[in-house]
Amino acid sequence: MLILGIETSCDETAAAVVEDGAVVRSDVVASQWELHAEYRGVVPEIASRAHVERAPPVVAEALRRAGIGLGDVGAVAVGHRPGLIGSLLVGVAAGKALAWSLGRPLVGVDHVHAHLYSGALAGGGTPPVGFPALGLVVSGGHTAMYLVRSWLEIERLGATIDDAMGEAYDKAATVLGLEFPGGPSLDALARRGGANDRAHEFPVSRLAPESLDFSFSGLKTAMLYAVRGVPGRRDTPPPSPLTEERRGDLAASFQRAAVRAVVLKLERALRHAAEAAAGPMRTLLVGGGVSANSRLRAELTDLAARTGLDLRLPPMHLCTDNAAMIAGLAFPLLRAGRTSDLALCAEPTTSC
Ligand code: KG4
Ligand code: ZN
């Protein structure tokens, strides 16, 4: 079964063709970052207008690269929640129009759940995911953990109570004067030879002892204060000048604290999920833009080795928003009869 996936929830216009939920036949992403760079953040109205212009050629290119025509498409999947409402509406309208005109099933897919699927698309010959699994999504808009009993039963265990991890990275990078999007730039700076990750003590958010939620706003503010000084505090020394060396140290120290907070919550969630599922987790599913982060990837690899989990880290090009993950997750949904009709709505938020 060839599923055409469409993704337009934020600032990437994407289309992909995935066969049987496993083989990525094509994966086309038209990024809009150049349109939003001067604003240092995504401008919703600009994003939706760009989706309108780009969706038709992106879908055509996905079909061309897959070597198929519209008649070969078995079902159309679209990310319909959560995201920017104007952006989502474009993809949902395109998905409905294609499914209706082709007489093929339409599958509405949750964008955040789909991020969890991206590690299952790692390539031919990858064994099926063993359940139950613990899921982690870390992106610019979302930071949450899930108990994944199967692809049809995804239960949120906790989420950020303020900033998403990627958002904190992007803002910390702005404070350090790095290029937009900041996450990859901060990661690169932190990795640079000589950067000392213990030079600055950034707070590691823990929240209540059993909390499975995240908080990144304190860490973001700590970076602001480290660089610009604490407002109104004349008793504290002014911050040291932001030399190249200090920027590297701050980036590495920030990265250490951010990743530490995630690993700490995953360790808690592993205990909690094993109780809830009455058995240990078999797999760790990870997705979202920040799963491209070098330190997070290294520490998750260690965590998986320590706890005997099968770690499914997406390949780098599937960490950020893409439509292959949408078409991928649509396959088990479709097989279970979870199709949508033309009443499918774009939903800006989700609680699941
Ligand atoms: O998943 P995604 O494309 O969009 C959302 O659904 O939000 O994630 C984009 C986010 C941005 O905040 C970006 O800075 C962050 O992922 N990101 C990274 C890295 N690569 C992308 N953050 C830290 N380290 C990276 N290497
Ligand atoms: Zn995303």
PDB file of N, CA and C in Angstrom, residues 203-263:
ATOM      1  N   PRO A 203      20.566  25.825  35.737  1.00  0.00           N
ATOM      2  CA  PRO A 203      19.637  24.988  36.511  1.00  0.00           C
ATOM      3  C   PRO A 203      19.106  23.807  35.687  1.00  0.00           C
ATOM      4  N   VAL A 204      19.017  22.646  36.370  1.00  0.00           N
ATOM      5  CA  VAL A 204      18.411  21.454  35.743  1.00  0.00           C
ATOM      6  C   VAL A 204      17.017  21.324  36.343  1.00  0.00           C
ATOM      7  N   SER A 205      15.997  21.516  35.508  1.00  0.00           N
ATOM      8  CA  SER A 205      14.637  21.506  36.050  1.00  0.00           C
ATOM      9  C   SER A 205      14.213  20.094  36.438  1.00  0.00           C
ATOM     10  N   ARG A 206      13.698  19.978  37.664  1.00  0.00           N
ATOM     11  CA  ARG A 206      13.230  18.665  38.140  1.00  0.00           C
ATOM     12  C   ARG A 206      11.734  18.667  38.398  1.00  0.00           C
ATOM     13  N   LEU A 207      11.179  19.807  38.798  1.00  0.00           N
ATOM     14  CA  LEU A 207       9.774  19.957  39.221  1.00  0.00           C
ATOM     15  C   LEU A 207       9.520  19.044  40.428  1.00  0.00           C
ATOM     16  N   ALA A 208       8.258  18.682  40.687  1.00  0.00           N
ATOM     17  CA  ALA A 208       7.943  17.871  41.870  1.00  0.00           C
ATOM     18  C   ALA A 208       8.608  16.499  41.737  1.00  0.00           C
ATOM     19  N   PRO A 209       8.858  15.809  42.889  1.00  0.00           N
ATOM     20  CA  PRO A 209       9.663  14.582  42.846  1.00  0.00           C
ATOM     21  C   PRO A 209       9.189  13.534  41.830  1.00  0.00           C
ATOM     22  N   GLU A 210       7.886  13.388  41.648  1.00  0.00           N
ATOM     23  CA  GLU A 210       7.420  12.372  40.703  1.00  0.00           C
ATOM     24  C   GLU A 210       6.937  12.972  39.390  1.00  0.00           C
ATOM     25  N   SER A 211       7.135  14.270  39.213  1.00  0.00           N
ATOM     26  CA  SER A 211       6.586  14.926  38.018  1.00  0.00           C
ATOM     27  C   SER A 211       7.194  14.382  36.722  1.00  0.00           C
ATOM     28  N   LEU A 212       6.356  14.191  35.742  1.00  0.00           N
ATOM     29  CA  LEU A 212       6.829  13.774  34.414  1.00  0.00           C
ATOM     30  C   LEU A 212       6.710  14.926  33.420  1.00  0.00           C
ATOM     31  N   ASP A 213       6.497  16.128  33.952  1.00  0.00           N
ATOM     32  CA  ASP A 213       6.431  17.310  33.098  1.00  0.00           C
ATOM     33  C   ASP A 213       7.826  17.920  32.952  1.00  0.00           C
ATOM     34  N   PHE A 214       7.931  18.812  32.008  1.00  0.00           N
ATOM     35  CA  PHE A 214       9.201  19.504  31.770  1.00  0.00           C
ATOM     36  C   PHE A 214       9.012  21.001  31.974  1.00  0.00           C
ATOM     37  N   SER A 215      10.123  21.695  32.230  1.00  0.00           N
ATOM     38  CA  SER A 215      10.093  23.158  32.260  1.00  0.00           C
ATOM     39  C   SER A 215      11.438  23.642  31.724  1.00  0.00           C
ATOM     40  N   PHE A 216      11.397  24.497  30.718  1.00  0.00           N
ATOM     41  CA  PHE A 216      12.653  25.008  30.145  1.00  0.00           C
ATOM     42  C   PHE A 216      12.776  26.520  30.237  1.00  0.00           C
ATOM     43  N   SER A 217      11.746  27.191  30.814  1.00  0.00           N
ATOM     44  CA  SER A 217      11.822  28.653  30.797  1.00  0.00           C
ATOM     45  C   SER A 217      12.887  29.177  31.763  1.00  0.00           C
ATOM     46  N   GLY A 218      13.095  28.462  32.884  1.00  0.00           N
ATOM     47  CA  GLY A 218      14.117  28.891  33.855  1.00  0.00           C
ATOM     48  C   GLY A 218      15.507  28.813  33.238  1.00  0.00           C
ATOM     49  N   LEU A 219      15.734  27.765  32.483  1.00  0.00           N
ATOM     50  CA  LEU A 219      17.039  27.580  31.831  1.00  0.00           C
ATOM     51  C   LEU A 219      17.274  28.688  30.801  1.00  0.00           C
ATOM     52  N   LYS A 220      16.221  28.991  30.044  1.00  0.00           N
ATOM     53  CA  LYS A 220      16.315  30.060  29.032  1.00  0.00           C
ATOM     54  C   LYS A 220      16.648  31.403  29.705  1.00  0.00           C
ATOM     55  N   THR A 221      15.936  31.690  30.809  1.00  0.00           N
ATOM     56  CA  THR A 221      16.166  32.956  31.511  1.00  0.00           C
ATOM     57  C   THR A 221      17.576  32.987  32.111  1.00  0.00           C
ATOM     58  N   ALA A 222      18.028  31.825  32.606  1.00  0.00           N
ATOM     59  CA  ALA A 222      19.376  31.768  33.191  1.00  0.00           C
ATOM     60  C   ALA A 222      20.427  32.139  32.134  1.00  0.00           C
ATOM     61  N   MET A 223      20.190  31.728  30.898  1.00  0.00           N
ATOM     62  CA  MET A 223      21.134  32.104  29.818  1.00  0.00           C
ATOM     63  C   MET A 223      21.107  33.619  29.598  1.00  0.00           C
ATOM     64  N   LEU A 224      19.884  34.174  29.608  1.00  0.00           N
ATOM     65  CA  LEU A 224      19.747  35.626  29.414  1.00  0.00           C
ATOM     66  C   LEU A 224      20.510  36.382  30.505  1.00  0.00           C
ATOM     67  N   TYR A 225      20.327  35.955  31.759  1.00  0.00           N
ATOM     68  CA  TYR A 225      20.983  36.628  32.874  1.00  0.00           C
ATOM     69  C   TYR A 225      22.501  36.422  32.827  1.00  0.00           C
ATOM     70  N   ALA A 226      22.935  35.228  32.411  1.00  0.00           N
ATOM     71  CA  ALA A 226      24.387  34.964  32.348  1.00  0.00           C
ATOM     72  C   ALA A 226      25.055  35.897  31.340  1.00  0.00           C
ATOM     73  N   VAL A 227      24.327  36.224  30.273  1.00  0.00           N
ATOM     74  CA  VAL A 227      24.925  37.054  29.223  1.00  0.00           C
ATOM     75  C   VAL A 227      24.734  38.538  29.494  1.00  0.00           C
ATOM     76  N   ARG A 228      23.524  38.913  29.957  1.00  0.00           N
ATOM     77  CA  ARG A 228      23.226  40.353  30.090  1.00  0.00           C
ATOM     78  C   ARG A 228      23.233  40.850  31.523  1.00  0.00           C
ATOM     79  N   GLY A 229      23.331  39.943  32.486  1.00  0.00           N
ATOM     80  CA  GLY A 229      23.277  40.343  33.893  1.00  0.00           C
ATOM     81  C   GLY A 229      21.848  40.255  34.413  1.00  0.00           C
ATOM     82  N   VAL A 230      21.726  40.216  35.757  1.00  0.00           N
ATOM     83  CA  VAL A 230      20.406  40.108  36.377  1.00  0.00           C
ATOM     84  C   VAL A 230      19.824  41.507  36.509  1.00  0.00           C
ATOM     85  N   PRO A 231      18.647  41.783  35.919  1.00  0.00           N
ATOM     86  CA  PRO A 231      18.102  43.141  35.989  1.00  0.00           C
ATOM     87  C   PRO A 231      17.835  43.567  37.433  1.00  0.00           C
ATOM     88  N   GLY A 232      18.206  44.781  37.764  1.00  0.00           N
ATOM     89  CA  GLY A 232      17.918  45.335  39.084  1.00  0.00           C
ATOM     90  C   GLY A 232      18.835  44.837  40.188  1.00  0.00           C
ATOM     91  N   ARG A 233      19.787  43.951  39.869  1.00  0.00           N
ATOM     92  CA  ARG A 233      20.685  43.437  40.908  1.00  0.00           C
ATOM     93  C   ARG A 233      22.040  44.120  40.781  1.00  0.00           C
ATOM     94  N   ARG A 234      22.188  45.219  41.536  1.00  0.00           N
ATOM     95  CA  ARG A 234      23.450  45.951  41.439  1.00  0.00           C
ATOM     96  C   ARG A 234      24.526  45.309  42.313  1.00  0.00           C
ATOM     97  N   ASP A 235      24.082  44.370  43.214  1.00  0.00           N
ATOM     98  CA  ASP A 235      25.046  43.739  44.116  1.00  0.00           C
ATOM     99  C   ASP A 235      25.810  42.594  43.437  1.00  0.00           C
ATOM    100  N   THR A 236      25.314  42.147  42.270  1.00  0.00           N
ATOM    101  CA  THR A 236      26.034  41.052  41.597  1.00  0.00           C
ATOM    102  C   THR A 236      27.000  41.669  40.576  1.00  0.00           C
ATOM    103  N   PRO A 237      28.151  41.008  40.369  1.00  0.00           N
ATOM    104  CA  PRO A 237      29.117  41.584  39.426  1.00  0.00           C
ATOM    105  C   PRO A 237      28.529  41.579  38.019  1.00  0.00           C
ATOM    106  N   PRO A 238      28.896  42.548  37.173  1.00  0.00           N
ATOM    107  CA  PRO A 238      28.393  42.529  35.788  1.00  0.00           C
ATOM    108  C   PRO A 238      28.907  41.280  35.075  1.00  0.00           C
ATOM    109  N   PRO A 239      28.169  40.788  34.096  1.00  0.00           N
ATOM    110  CA  PRO A 239      28.616  39.568  33.412  1.00  0.00           C
ATOM    111  C   PRO A 239      29.935  39.799  32.677  1.00  0.00           C
ATOM    112  N   SER A 240      30.731  38.724  32.606  1.00  0.00           N
ATOM    113  CA  SER A 240      32.011  38.844  31.886  1.00  0.00           C
ATOM    114  C   SER A 240      31.723  39.091  30.409  1.00  0.00           C
ATOM    115  N   PRO A 241      32.650  39.715  29.696  1.00  0.00           N
ATOM    116  CA  PRO A 241      32.427  39.973  28.260  1.00  0.00           C
ATOM    117  C   PRO A 241      32.200  38.665  27.499  1.00  0.00           C
ATOM    118  N   LEU A 242      31.356  38.771  26.470  1.00  0.00           N
ATOM    119  CA  LEU A 242      30.989  37.571  25.708  1.00  0.00           C
ATOM    120  C   LEU A 242      32.050  37.279  24.643  1.00  0.00           C
ATOM    121  N   THR A 243      33.167  36.752  25.132  1.00  0.00           N
ATOM    122  CA  THR A 243      34.238  36.380  24.193  1.00  0.00           C
ATOM    123  C   THR A 243      33.841  35.093  23.473  1.00  0.00           C
ATOM    124  N   GLU A 244      34.553  34.754  22.427  1.00  0.00           N
ATOM    125  CA  GLU A 244      34.284  33.498  21.698  1.00  0.00           C
ATOM    126  C   GLU A 244      34.352  32.302  22.645  1.00  0.00           C
ATOM    127  N   GLU A 245      35.377  32.327  23.531  1.00  0.00           N
ATOM    128  CA  GLU A 245      35.574  31.207  24.449  1.00  0.00           C
ATOM    129  C   GLU A 245      34.386  31.090  25.410  1.00  0.00           C
ATOM    130  N   ARG A 246      33.923  32.253  25.910  1.00  0.00           N
ATOM    131  CA  ARG A 246      32.812  32.238  26.868  1.00  0.00           C
ATOM    132  C   ARG A 246      31.520  31.784  26.190  1.00  0.00           C
ATOM    133  N   ARG A 247      31.325  32.198  24.931  1.00  0.00           N
ATOM    134  CA  ARG A 247      30.115  31.762  24.211  1.00  0.00           C
ATOM    135  C   ARG A 247      30.098  30.236  24.093  1.00  0.00           C
ATOM    136  N   GLY A 248      31.253  29.662  23.758  1.00  0.00           N
ATOM    137  CA  GLY A 248      31.346  28.202  23.635  1.00  0.00           C
ATOM    138  C   GLY A 248      31.051  27.528  24.966  1.00  0.00           C
ATOM    139  N   ASP A 249      31.622  28.088  26.048  1.00  0.00           N
ATOM    140  CA  ASP A 249      31.403  27.504  27.385  1.00  0.00           C
ATOM    141  C   ASP A 249      29.931  27.591  27.782  1.00  0.00           C
ATOM    142  N   LEU A 250      29.302  28.750  27.497  1.00  0.00           N
ATOM    143  CA  LEU A 250      27.887  28.916  27.855  1.00  0.00           C
ATOM    144  C   LEU A 250      27.022  27.950  27.050  1.00  0.00           C
ATOM    145  N   ALA A 251      27.338  27.807  25.767  1.00  0.00           N
ATOM    146  CA  ALA A 251      26.561  26.895  24.923  1.00  0.00           C
ATOM    147  C   ALA A 251      26.689  25.458  25.439  1.00  0.00           C
ATOM    148  N   ALA A 252      27.912  25.050  25.742  1.00  0.00           N
ATOM    149  CA  ALA A 252      28.131  23.671  26.208  1.00  0.00           C
ATOM    150  C   ALA A 252      27.463  23.441  27.561  1.00  0.00           C
ATOM    151  N   SER A 253      27.523  24.445  28.455  1.00  0.00           N
ATOM    152  CA  SER A 253      26.922  24.296  29.787  1.00  0.00           C
ATOM    153  C   SER A 253      25.394  24.261  29.676  1.00  0.00           C
ATOM    154  N   PHE A 254      24.838  25.090  28.784  1.00  0.00           N
ATOM    155  CA  PHE A 254      23.393  25.095  28.553  1.00  0.00           C
ATOM    156  C   PHE A 254      22.960  23.718  28.044  1.00  0.00           C
ATOM    157  N   GLN A 255      23.697  23.220  27.084  1.00  0.00           N
ATOM    158  CA  GLN A 255      23.352  21.926  26.477  1.00  0.00           C
ATOM    159  C   GLN A 255      23.410  20.802  27.510  1.00  0.00           C
ATOM    160  N   ARG A 256      24.402  20.880  28.377  1.00  0.00           N
ATOM    161  CA  ARG A 256      24.530  19.844  29.410  1.00  0.00           C
ATOM    162  C   ARG A 256      23.290  19.852  30.317  1.00  0.00           C
ATOM    163  N   ALA A 257      22.863  21.057  30.754  1.00  0.00           N
ATOM    164  CA  ALA A 257      21.710  21.154  31.660  1.00  0.00           C
ATOM    165  C   ALA A 257      20.417  20.732  30.953  1.00  0.00           C
ATOM    166  N   ALA A 258      20.238  21.148  29.693  1.00  0.00           N
ATOM    167  CA  ALA A 258      19.000  20.824  28.965  1.00  0.00           C
ATOM    168  C   ALA A 258      18.875  19.318  28.783  1.00  0.00           C
ATOM    169  N   VAL A 259      19.954  18.682  28.390  1.00  0.00           N
ATOM    170  CA  VAL A 259      19.909  17.233  28.124  1.00  0.00           C
ATOM    171  C   VAL A 259      19.767  16.464  29.431  1.00  0.00           C
ATOM    172  N   ARG A 260      20.437  16.962  30.473  1.00  0.00           N
ATOM    173  CA  ARG A 260      20.337  16.310  31.788  1.00  0.00           C
ATOM    174  C   ARG A 260      18.866  16.278  32.252  1.00  0.00           C
ATOM    175  N   ALA A 261      18.164  17.400  32.039  1.00  0.00           N
ATOM    176  CA  ALA A 261      16.754  17.477  32.455  1.00  0.00           C
ATOM    177  C   ALA A 261      15.918  16.436  31.718  1.00  0.00           C
ATOM    178  N   VAL A 262      16.209  16.223  30.460  1.00  0.00           N
ATOM    179  CA  VAL A 262      15.434  15.249  29.674  1.00  0.00           C
ATOM    180  C   VAL A 262      15.729  13.820  30.146  1.00  0.00           C
ATOM    181  N   VAL A 263      16.996  13.514  30.340  1.00  0.00           N
ATOM    182  CA  VAL A 263      17.362  12.147  30.743  1.00  0.00           C
ATOM    183  C   VAL A 263      16.764  11.828  32.114  1.00  0.00           C
TER     184      VAL A 263
END
